[in-house]
Amino acid sequence: MPHDHPSHEGISPSGHPYRNDNDTPLSYWQTMEIAMRELLIEKGVTTAEEIALQIDAMDARSPANGAAVVARAWTDPAFKARLLDDASAASREMGFDIGPLRLIAVENTETVHNVIVCTLCSCYPRNLLGLPPDWYKSRAYRSRTVRAPRKVLREFGLDLPDDVTVRVHDSTADMRYIVLPQRPAGTDSLSEAALAQLVTRDSMIGTGLPRAPA
Amino acid sequence: MMAERVRVRTMMPPGHVRTPAYLRGKTGTVERALGRFGNPEELAYGRATDTRELYRVRFTMSEIWGKDAERSTDTVDAEIFAHWLDRLED
């Protein structure tokens, strides 16, 4: 028997899969969030405009902020020393609004490679790198990175030699972490702004390396 | 003054605990002291809390995973509150 409407099963005429509409009921926590937000607005504690501005501010944060910090550390040894001593203060010095974030920078060297994870939830230096990638919040990344980091890194395309020690940093409490990757070879003539273009999000999580110069 | 070598307590209290189960009972070294922070086991329930000393403790992969470690001398650093740590005598 023919359907009255075209089927939304399978593949669209243009060749991509249909996605189901999100016609499911709200979860307990979604309902709670809406109720809390509406009450805060009704009682004048905050406004819809303030909430929208905060969402915009969060969306505006991106790995470019962290990349600028890394590039500064590559070009200014005194700044690098301050970054490794107190990464929150060094980031504020560059004008980044990192709020109450307690940031620790961990430095990659010839013999040490650092990688960041949060096994308990999804702690991430959002004020400096923006929202985390979805895989960072996955159970697979969170559980496997402390168990077999070299295997995880190989899946990201990063095959570390045996003479490099892997240090995994589990963000279990009040600190957040950023990896200070090694400056790529052949970049002596690059400006700080050009260097920042080489710094990828993953290189600051530790699941990648900076790009090689063009 | 916290000793350099510490062991994570093996207690299993209910509630919002920020000490990962895979590190309980494991021995590590204090990488750095971080200062005092609110106790998440109280803060999570909206209770006023005293602050506790927080430490970054470094564990070797062989200490955590034994013979199954991918590479024995690789490490995990984690933040552990003082009330979860016992100082080890030399």
XYZ file of N, CA, C and O in Angstrom, chain A residues 15-182:
672
model
N 21.117 12.264 -1.379
C 22.152 11.294 -1.032
C 22.689 11.346 0.378
O 23.764 10.827 0.648
N 21.962 12.019 1.304
C 22.436 11.927 2.692
C 21.337 11.322 3.566
O 20.159 11.407 3.229
N 21.708 10.705 4.687
C 20.687 10.023 5.486
C 19.755 11.019 6.170
O 20.178 12.110 6.560
N 18.484 10.629 6.273
C 17.549 11.447 7.042
C 17.874 11.325 8.519
O 18.293 10.271 8.989
N 17.669 12.403 9.241
C 17.797 12.329 10.693
C 16.405 12.447 11.292
O 15.609 13.267 10.841
N 16.138 11.637 12.304
C 14.829 11.707 12.940
C 14.623 13.079 13.572
O 15.567 13.682 14.097
N 13.358 13.545 13.521
C 13.027 14.754 14.278
C 13.153 14.457 15.767
O 12.948 13.330 16.201
N 13.492 15.501 16.545
C 13.687 15.266 17.984
C 12.346 15.409 18.721
O 12.148 16.315 19.512
N 11.448 14.467 18.423
C 10.108 14.520 19.006
C 10.017 13.789 20.343
O 8.947 13.369 20.747
N 11.158 13.626 21.022
C 11.141 12.918 22.304
C 10.821 13.901 23.428
O 11.095 15.098 23.311
N 10.244 13.415 24.526
C 9.960 14.320 25.650
C 11.245 14.872 26.243
O 12.319 14.293 26.084
N 11.095 16.019 26.926
C 12.258 16.595 27.609
C 12.720 15.655 28.708
O 11.914 14.996 29.368
N 14.033 15.629 28.934
C 14.564 14.857 30.058
C 14.312 15.648 31.346
O 13.988 16.835 31.334
N 14.495 14.965 32.454
C 14.355 15.607 33.771
C 15.208 16.865 33.846
O 14.753 17.935 34.277
N 16.483 16.755 33.402
C 17.394 17.897 33.567
C 17.105 19.010 32.582
O 17.311 20.183 32.888
N 16.594 18.656 31.389
C 16.180 19.716 30.453
C 15.010 20.508 31.047
O 14.973 21.739 30.992
N 14.052 19.786 31.618
C 12.901 20.449 32.252
C 13.383 21.333 33.399
O 12.945 22.480 33.555
N 14.290 20.809 34.203
C 14.821 21.554 35.345
C 15.533 22.824 34.885
O 15.369 23.896 35.488
N 16.306 22.725 33.791
C 17.036 23.901 33.282
C 16.056 24.982 32.836
O 16.226 26.161 33.150
N 15.012 24.572 32.116
C 14.034 25.559 31.629
C 13.314 26.213 32.813
O 13.154 27.443 32.864
N 12.910 25.397 33.783
C 12.195 25.930 34.954
C 13.074 26.920 35.711
O 12.633 28.023 36.084
N 14.340 26.557 35.921
C 15.271 27.413 36.657
C 15.503 28.722 35.904
O 15.458 29.816 36.485
N 15.720 28.616 34.590
C 15.970 29.814 33.783
C 14.764 30.743 33.835
O 14.903 31.958 34.039
N 13.549 30.173 33.666
C 12.352 31.021 33.652
C 12.118 31.678 35.018
O 11.717 32.840 35.094
N 12.378 30.938 36.082
C 12.210 31.516 37.423
C 13.205 32.651 37.657
O 12.850 33.698 38.207
N 14.461 32.453 37.239
C 15.477 33.497 37.440
C 15.110 34.761 36.677
O 15.346 35.877 37.150
N 14.517 34.589 35.492
C 14.109 35.751 34.704
C 12.890 36.418 35.345
O 12.867 37.637 35.545
N 11.902 35.597 35.719
C 10.677 36.137 36.350
C 10.994 36.933 37.596
O 10.389 37.966 37.867
N 11.948 36.447 38.378
C 12.256 37.101 39.655
C 13.282 38.220 39.489
O 13.712 38.820 40.473
N 13.682 38.494 38.250
C 14.570 39.628 37.998
C 16.021 39.383 38.372
O 16.802 40.322 38.472
N 16.404 38.128 38.636
C 17.794 37.827 38.961
C 18.668 37.985 37.714
O 19.802 38.451 37.774
N 18.141 37.564 36.579
C 18.859 37.750 35.321
C 17.826 38.068 34.239
O 16.629 38.153 34.518
N 18.293 38.285 33.022
C 17.376 38.580 31.920
C 17.712 37.659 30.754
O 18.812 37.093 30.675
N 16.745 37.523 29.853
C 16.978 36.708 28.654
C 18.160 37.266 27.861
O 18.952 36.511 27.289
N 18.297 38.611 27.859
C 19.404 39.225 27.119
C 20.752 38.823 27.730
O 21.705 38.532 27.009
N 20.816 38.848 29.064
C 22.074 38.461 29.722
C 22.444 37.016 29.400
O 23.606 36.698 29.177
N 21.449 36.147 29.382
C 21.715 34.736 29.089
C 22.214 34.593 27.650
O 23.206 33.898 27.386
N 21.543 35.299 26.726
C 21.967 35.227 25.321
C 23.393 35.749 25.161
O 24.195 35.182 24.406
N 23.725 36.824 25.901
C 25.078 37.381 25.808
C 26.123 36.393 26.317
O 27.206 36.275 25.747
N 25.783 35.675 27.393
C 26.728 34.678 27.925
C 26.933 33.537 26.938
O 28.047 33.025 26.781
N 25.834 33.129 26.278
C 25.960 32.061 25.277
C 26.834 32.550 24.121
O 27.728 31.832 23.645
N 26.613 33.794 23.703
C 27.448 34.361 22.633
C 28.919 34.409 23.060
O 29.821 34.103 22.279
N 29.156 34.807 24.323
C 30.545 34.912 24.807
C 31.199 33.537 24.810
O 32.365 33.385 24.427
N 30.432 32.514 25.223
C 31.001 31.158 25.237
C 31.302 30.710 23.811
O 32.363 30.151 23.536
N 30.363 30.965 22.900
C 30.572 30.533 21.515
C 31.729 31.280 20.854
O 32.324 30.788 19.902
N 32.033 32.481 21.346
C 33.099 33.284 20.732
C 34.483 32.801 21.145
O 35.470 33.102 20.494
N 34.541 32.048 22.255
C 35.845 31.523 22.677
C 36.228 30.376 21.752
O 35.410 29.524 21.444
N 37.455 30.358 21.344
C 37.863 29.330 20.384
C 39.312 28.960 20.642
O 40.020 29.659 21.391
N 39.770 27.878 20.026
C 41.175 27.490 20.209
C 42.157 28.573 19.752
O 43.338 28.522 20.114
N 41.679 29.575 18.992
C 42.571 30.667 18.582
C 43.122 31.398 19.803
O 44.249 31.907 19.770
N 42.330 31.452 20.893
C 42.820 32.112 22.111
C 44.031 31.359 22.670
O 45.070 31.947 22.962
N 43.873 30.056 22.816
C 44.985 29.243 23.312
C 46.179 29.301 22.376
O 47.336 29.347 22.818
N 45.901 29.313 21.065
C 46.989 29.348 20.077
C 47.814 30.622 20.219
O 49.036 30.607 20.068
N 47.136 31.735 20.532
C 47.860 33.002 20.715
C 48.773 32.922 21.933
O 49.903 33.438 21.915
N 48.291 32.256 22.981
C 49.108 32.099 24.188
C 50.340 31.232 23.880
O 51.463 31.552 24.276
N 50.116 30.133 23.146
C 51.227 29.241 22.804
C 52.265 29.978 21.945
O 53.476 29.889 22.194
N 51.791 30.707 20.942
C 52.718 31.417 20.052
C 53.529 32.463 20.823
O 54.717 32.661 20.561
N 52.883 33.120 21.788
C 53.623 34.082 22.617
C 54.716 33.373 23.416
O 55.864 33.856 23.503
N 54.371 32.189 23.961
C 55.361 31.433 24.745
C 56.530 30.983 23.870
O 57.666 30.893 24.341
N 56.259 30.707 22.594
C 57.326 30.276 21.686
C 58.293 31.421 21.353
O 59.451 31.179 21.006
N 57.783 32.651 21.425
C 58.598 33.778 20.960
C 59.148 34.629 22.107
O 60.007 35.477 21.871
N 58.618 34.418 23.319
C 59.008 35.293 24.434
C 59.349 34.409 25.641
O 58.454 33.956 26.360
N 60.650 34.147 25.856
C 61.045 33.235 26.938
C 60.564 33.681 28.314
O 60.227 32.836 29.145
N 60.513 34.991 28.546
C 60.055 35.460 29.858
C 58.571 35.148 30.035
O 58.117 34.746 31.115
N 57.791 35.330 28.956
C 56.366 34.998 29.022
C 56.183 33.502 29.248
O 55.334 33.072 30.039
N 56.992 32.700 28.544
C 56.897 31.240 28.719
C 57.137 30.847 30.177
O 56.416 30.008 30.727
N 58.130 31.476 30.798
C 58.417 31.176 32.205
C 57.215 31.537 33.077
O 56.839 30.784 33.986
N 56.576 32.688 32.778
C 55.404 33.086 33.571
C 54.232 32.137 33.318
O 53.465 31.821 34.225
N 54.101 31.672 32.066
C 53.013 30.744 31.709
C 53.156 29.434 32.478
O 52.182 28.894 33.008
N 54.382 28.908 32.528
C 54.590 27.633 33.221
C 54.463 27.803 34.729
O 54.124 26.869 35.445
N 54.713 29.026 35.207
C 54.598 29.297 36.641
C 53.131 29.482 37.042
O 52.682 28.971 38.062
N 52.359 30.220 36.234
C 50.955 30.505 36.549
C 50.244 30.819 35.232
O 50.231 31.962 34.766
N 49.638 29.785 34.645
C 49.048 29.943 33.309
C 47.810 30.836 33.337
O 47.499 31.497 32.346
N 47.108 30.884 34.470
C 45.949 31.781 34.563
C 46.400 33.234 34.443
O 45.856 34.007 33.648
N 47.405 33.594 35.241
C 47.890 34.983 35.234
C 48.473 35.349 33.869
O 48.236 36.452 33.356
N 49.208 34.416 33.257
C 49.816 34.707 31.959
C 48.738 34.901 30.888
O 48.875 35.759 30.009
N 47.657 34.124 30.953
C 46.576 34.277 29.971
C 45.853 35.610 30.172
O 45.507 36.289 29.200
N 45.633 35.973 31.432
C 44.989 37.274 31.704
C 45.860 38.426 31.220
O 45.353 39.421 30.696
N 47.158 38.250 31.383
C 48.115 39.263 30.917
C 47.919 39.540 29.425
O 48.108 40.656 28.952
N 47.533 38.513 28.659
C 47.302 38.694 27.221
C 45.906 39.213 26.920
O 45.524 39.357 25.759
N 45.116 39.438 27.987
C 43.794 40.042 27.787
C 42.668 39.039 27.666
O 41.535 39.429 27.349
N 42.945 37.755 27.899
C 41.870 36.775 27.794
C 41.074 36.722 29.092
O 41.647 36.649 30.181
N 39.750 36.771 28.942
C 38.862 36.708 30.092
C 38.692 35.243 30.463
O 37.871 34.533 29.879
N 39.491 34.785 31.396
C 39.403 33.365 31.731
C 38.673 33.132 33.043
O 38.648 32.010 33.552
N 38.019 34.199 33.553
C 37.190 34.029 34.742
C 37.979 33.435 35.888
O 39.161 33.724 36.061
N 37.340 32.563 36.662
C 38.019 31.977 37.819
C 38.871 30.759 37.469
O 39.347 30.062 38.350
N 39.050 30.525 36.181
C 39.764 29.325 35.717
C 41.160 29.226 36.335
O 41.933 30.181 36.298
N 41.470 28.063 36.904
C 42.818 27.791 37.433
C 43.530 26.921 36.421
O 43.253 25.733 36.308
N 44.421 27.546 35.684
C 45.022 26.887 34.531
C 46.466 26.494 34.808
O 47.235 27.280 35.366
N 46.824 25.276 34.402
C 48.208 24.809 34.465
C 48.648 24.484 33.044
O 47.946 23.761 32.326
N 49.802 25.028 32.621
C 50.370 24.699 31.318
C 51.427 23.623 31.520
O 52.261 23.726 32.430
N 51.365 22.573 30.709
C 52.357 21.501 30.785
C 53.115 21.462 29.462
O 52.524 21.499 28.387
N 54.447 21.400 29.572
C 55.299 21.635 28.409
C 55.768 20.327 27.769
O 56.337 19.467 28.447
N 55.547 20.212 26.480
C 56.133 19.095 25.735
C 57.600 19.397 25.427
O 57.950 20.539 25.108
N 58.438 18.363 25.539
C 59.866 18.503 25.227
C 60.277 17.353 24.318
O 59.435 16.548 23.900
N 61.569 17.247 24.073
C 62.092 16.119 23.288
C 61.784 14.787 23.963
O 61.704 13.758 23.301
N 61.635 14.802 25.282
C 61.517 13.539 26.019
C 60.195 13.374 26.756
O 59.965 12.333 27.374
N 59.326 14.389 26.716
C 58.037 14.300 27.421
C 56.908 14.749 26.503
O 57.004 15.798 25.854
N 55.853 13.925 26.444
C 54.637 14.324 25.739
C 53.473 14.299 26.719
O 53.230 13.293 27.380
N 52.737 15.407 26.808
C 51.612 15.536 27.733
C 50.286 15.400 27.001
O 50.146 15.866 25.856
N 49.308 14.797 27.671
C 47.960 14.707 27.106
C 46.952 14.895 28.233
O 47.169 14.459 29.362
N 45.852 15.588 27.916
C 44.860 15.998 28.913
C 43.593 15.152 28.770
O 43.139 14.885 27.655
N 43.022 14.787 29.903
C 41.764 14.053 29.911
C 41.027 14.443 31.180
O 41.613 15.008 32.114
N 39.718 14.170 31.199
C 38.959 14.272 32.444
C 38.187 12.972 32.560
O 37.166 12.805 31.893
N 38.686 12.047 33.380
C 38.039 10.732 33.436
C 36.680 10.799 34.119
O 35.823 9.966 33.862
N 36.482 11.778 35.017
C 35.247 11.801 35.804
C 34.099 12.486 35.071
O 32.952 12.174 35.318
N 34.413 13.467 34.202
C 33.320 14.153 33.497
C 33.886 14.724 32.202
O 34.245 13.938 31.310
N 33.960 16.041 32.082
C 34.469 16.607 30.829
C 35.160 17.937 31.082
O 35.040 18.865 30.284
N 35.876 18.065 32.202
C 36.589 19.315 32.515
C 37.534 19.678 31.373
O 38.281 18.830 30.881
N 37.506 20.933 30.987
C 38.203 21.390 29.785
C 38.443 22.882 29.959
O 37.603 23.572 30.547
N 39.564 23.420 29.474
C 39.818 24.868 29.662
C 38.991 25.720 28.706
O 39.515 26.374 27.811
N 37.650 25.701 28.903
C 36.725 26.339 27.957
C 37.004 27.828 27.779
O 36.825 28.367 26.686
N 37.393 28.493 28.875
C 37.597 29.942 28.750
C 38.769 30.275 27.836
O 38.858 31.375 27.326
N 39.653 29.306 27.601
C 40.787 29.574 26.714
C 40.654 28.844 25.377
O 41.125 29.337 24.352
N 40.010 27.679 25.344
C 39.946 26.883 24.107
C 38.542 26.780 23.525
O 38.357 26.171 22.467
N 37.539 27.354 24.206
C 36.168 27.202 23.722
C 35.593 25.861 24.143
O 36.086 25.226 25.060
N 34.505 25.458 23.460
C 33.826 24.221 23.839
C 34.686 23.018 23.454
O 35.362 23.033 22.427
N 34.645 21.950 24.263
C 35.455 20.766 23.928
C 34.875 20.011 22.736
O 33.673 20.060 22.498
N 35.737 19.300 22.007
C 35.218 18.433 20.944
C 34.389 17.305 21.561
O 34.610 16.921 22.708
N 33.427 16.779 20.788
C 32.534 15.745 21.328
C 33.314 14.533 21.825
O 32.968 13.939 22.838
N 34.386 14.156 21.096
C 35.109 12.952 21.518
C 35.757 13.117 22.886
O 35.975 12.143 23.602
N 36.079 14.365 23.262
C 36.717 14.592 24.565
C 35.792 14.156 25.701
O 36.244 13.751 26.768
N 34.469 14.242 25.442
C 33.485 13.893 26.465
C 33.054 12.436 26.383
O 32.256 11.982 27.190
N 33.570 11.696 25.391
C 33.123 10.314 25.197
C 33.718 9.403 26.262
O 34.831 9.615 26.752
N 32.969 8.355 26.602
C 33.461 7.394 27.581
C 34.735 6.717 27.073
O 35.640 6.415 27.851
N 34.803 6.481 25.762
C 35.976 5.794 25.209
C 37.243 6.626 25.443
O 38.252 6.110 25.943
N 37.215 7.921 25.096
C 38.404 8.755 25.297
C 38.739 8.858 26.782
O 39.897 8.742 27.195
N 37.711 9.069 27.606
C 37.945 9.299 29.038
C 38.523 8.060 29.715
O 39.383 8.164 30.578
N 38.038 6.890 29.346
C 38.519 5.685 30.030
C 39.826 5.169 29.431
O 40.697 4.675 30.152
N 39.999 5.286 28.131
C 41.155 4.658 27.495
C 42.425 5.503 27.598
O 43.534 4.976 27.519
N 42.275 6.821 27.757
C 43.468 7.674 27.747
C 44.356 7.432 28.965
O 45.584 7.550 28.870
N 43.766 7.075 30.097
C 44.600 6.751 31.261
C 45.066 5.295 31.231
O 46.007 4.932 31.938
N 44.409 4.461 30.439
C 44.713 3.030 30.428
C 45.748 2.702 29.352
O 46.661 1.920 29.589
N 45.593 3.283 28.172
C 46.500 2.982 27.056
C 46.684 4.234 26.194
O 46.259 4.284 25.043
N 47.345 5.259 26.783
C 47.436 6.540 26.062
C 48.158 6.427 24.723
O 47.791 7.114 23.763
N 49.162 5.572 24.643
C 49.905 5.481 23.373
C 49.023 4.939 22.256
O 49.110 5.395 21.102
N 48.173 3.975 22.622
C 47.264 3.428 21.613
C 46.253 4.500 21.182
O 45.976 4.658 19.992
N 45.729 5.237 22.150
C 44.784 6.311 21.821
C 45.462 7.339 20.909
O 44.902 7.758 19.892
N 46.693 7.724 21.275
C 47.391 8.741 20.473
C 47.679 8.229 19.066
O 47.615 8.994 18.095
N 47.990 6.932 18.933
C 48.203 6.373 17.587
C 46.939 6.481 16.755
O 46.989 6.741 15.554
N 45.779 6.317 17.392
C 44.509 6.450 16.661
C 44.297 7.893 16.201
O 43.577 8.138 15.228
N 44.907 8.839 16.906
C 44.868 10.244 16.467
C 45.971 10.535 15.440
O 46.130 11.674 15.014
N 46.769 9.518 15.102
C 47.837 9.712 14.123
C 49.161 10.113 14.735
O 50.063 10.589 14.038
N 49.294 9.938 16.040
C 50.499 10.388 16.737
C 51.200 9.162 17.315
O 50.761 8.586 18.309
N 52.285 8.748 16.665
C 53.006 7.538 17.073
C 54.273 7.971 17.790
O 55.241 8.393 17.159
N 54.271 7.888 19.121
C 55.382 8.438 19.895
C 56.491 7.404 20.051
O 56.215 6.241 20.328
N 57.736 7.819 19.895
C 58.847 6.889 20.082
C 58.973 6.469 21.545
O 58.484 7.141 22.449
N 59.659 5.330 21.760
C 59.777 4.764 23.105
C 60.562 5.653 24.061
O 60.386 5.559 25.273
N 61.445 6.500 23.528
C 62.246 7.329 24.435
C 61.502 8.597 24.865
O 62.076 9.436 25.561
N 60.246 8.721 24.457
C 59.424 9.838 24.939
C 58.496 9.314 26.030
O 57.815 8.303 25.842
N 58.508 9.971 27.188
C 57.607 9.605 28.285
C 56.262 10.287 28.073
O 56.206 11.479 27.777
N 55.180 9.510 28.212
C 53.837 10.083 28.117
C 53.365 10.433 29.523
O 53.419 9.600 30.429
N 52.964 11.681 29.686
C 52.361 12.104 30.947
C 50.896 12.456 30.688
O 50.592 13.408 29.965
N 50.004 11.668 31.291
C 48.570 11.922 31.191
C 48.172 12.790 32.375
O 48.621 12.538 33.499
N 47.361 13.812 32.127
C 46.890 14.686 33.199
C 45.385 14.533 33.319
O 44.660 14.899 32.399
N 44.944 13.944 34.433
C 43.525 13.727 34.671
C 42.996 14.921 35.467
O 43.398 15.140 36.613
N 42.095 15.699 34.854
C 41.572 16.928 35.488
C 40.512 16.546 36.510
O 39.325 16.669 36.249
N 40.940 16.097 37.678
C 39.976 15.539 38.624
C 39.342 16.563 39.556
O 38.327 16.274 40.178
N 39.944 17.737 39.694
C 39.386 18.682 40.679
C 39.339 20.099 40.128
O 38.652 20.354 39.145
N 40.071 21.024 40.711
C 39.873 22.447 40.418
C 40.765 23.009 39.324
O 40.580 24.152 38.913
N 41.748 22.229 38.853
C 42.669 22.729 37.830
C 42.138 22.398 36.431
O 41.421 21.421 36.238
N 42.532 23.223 35.472
C 42.340 22.883 34.060
C 43.724 22.962 33.415
O 44.605 23.656 33.905
N 43.872 22.260 32.293
C 45.204 22.083 31.711
C 45.228 22.492 30.247
O 44.258 22.327 29.525
N 46.402 22.992 29.843
C 46.668 23.232 28.426
C 48.090 22.721 28.166
O 48.991 22.916 28.984
N 48.244 22.027 27.041
C 49.572 21.555 26.662
C 50.286 22.679 25.916
O 49.697 23.316 25.024
N 51.521 22.936 26.299
C 52.385 23.830 25.518
C 53.190 22.939 24.572
O 54.159 22.299 24.988
N 52.755 22.845 23.307
C 53.453 21.939 22.385
C 54.825 22.486 22.023
O 55.135 23.653 22.269
N 55.657 21.607 21.435
C 56.967 22.055 20.981
C 56.818 22.888 19.712
O 56.014 22.552 18.836
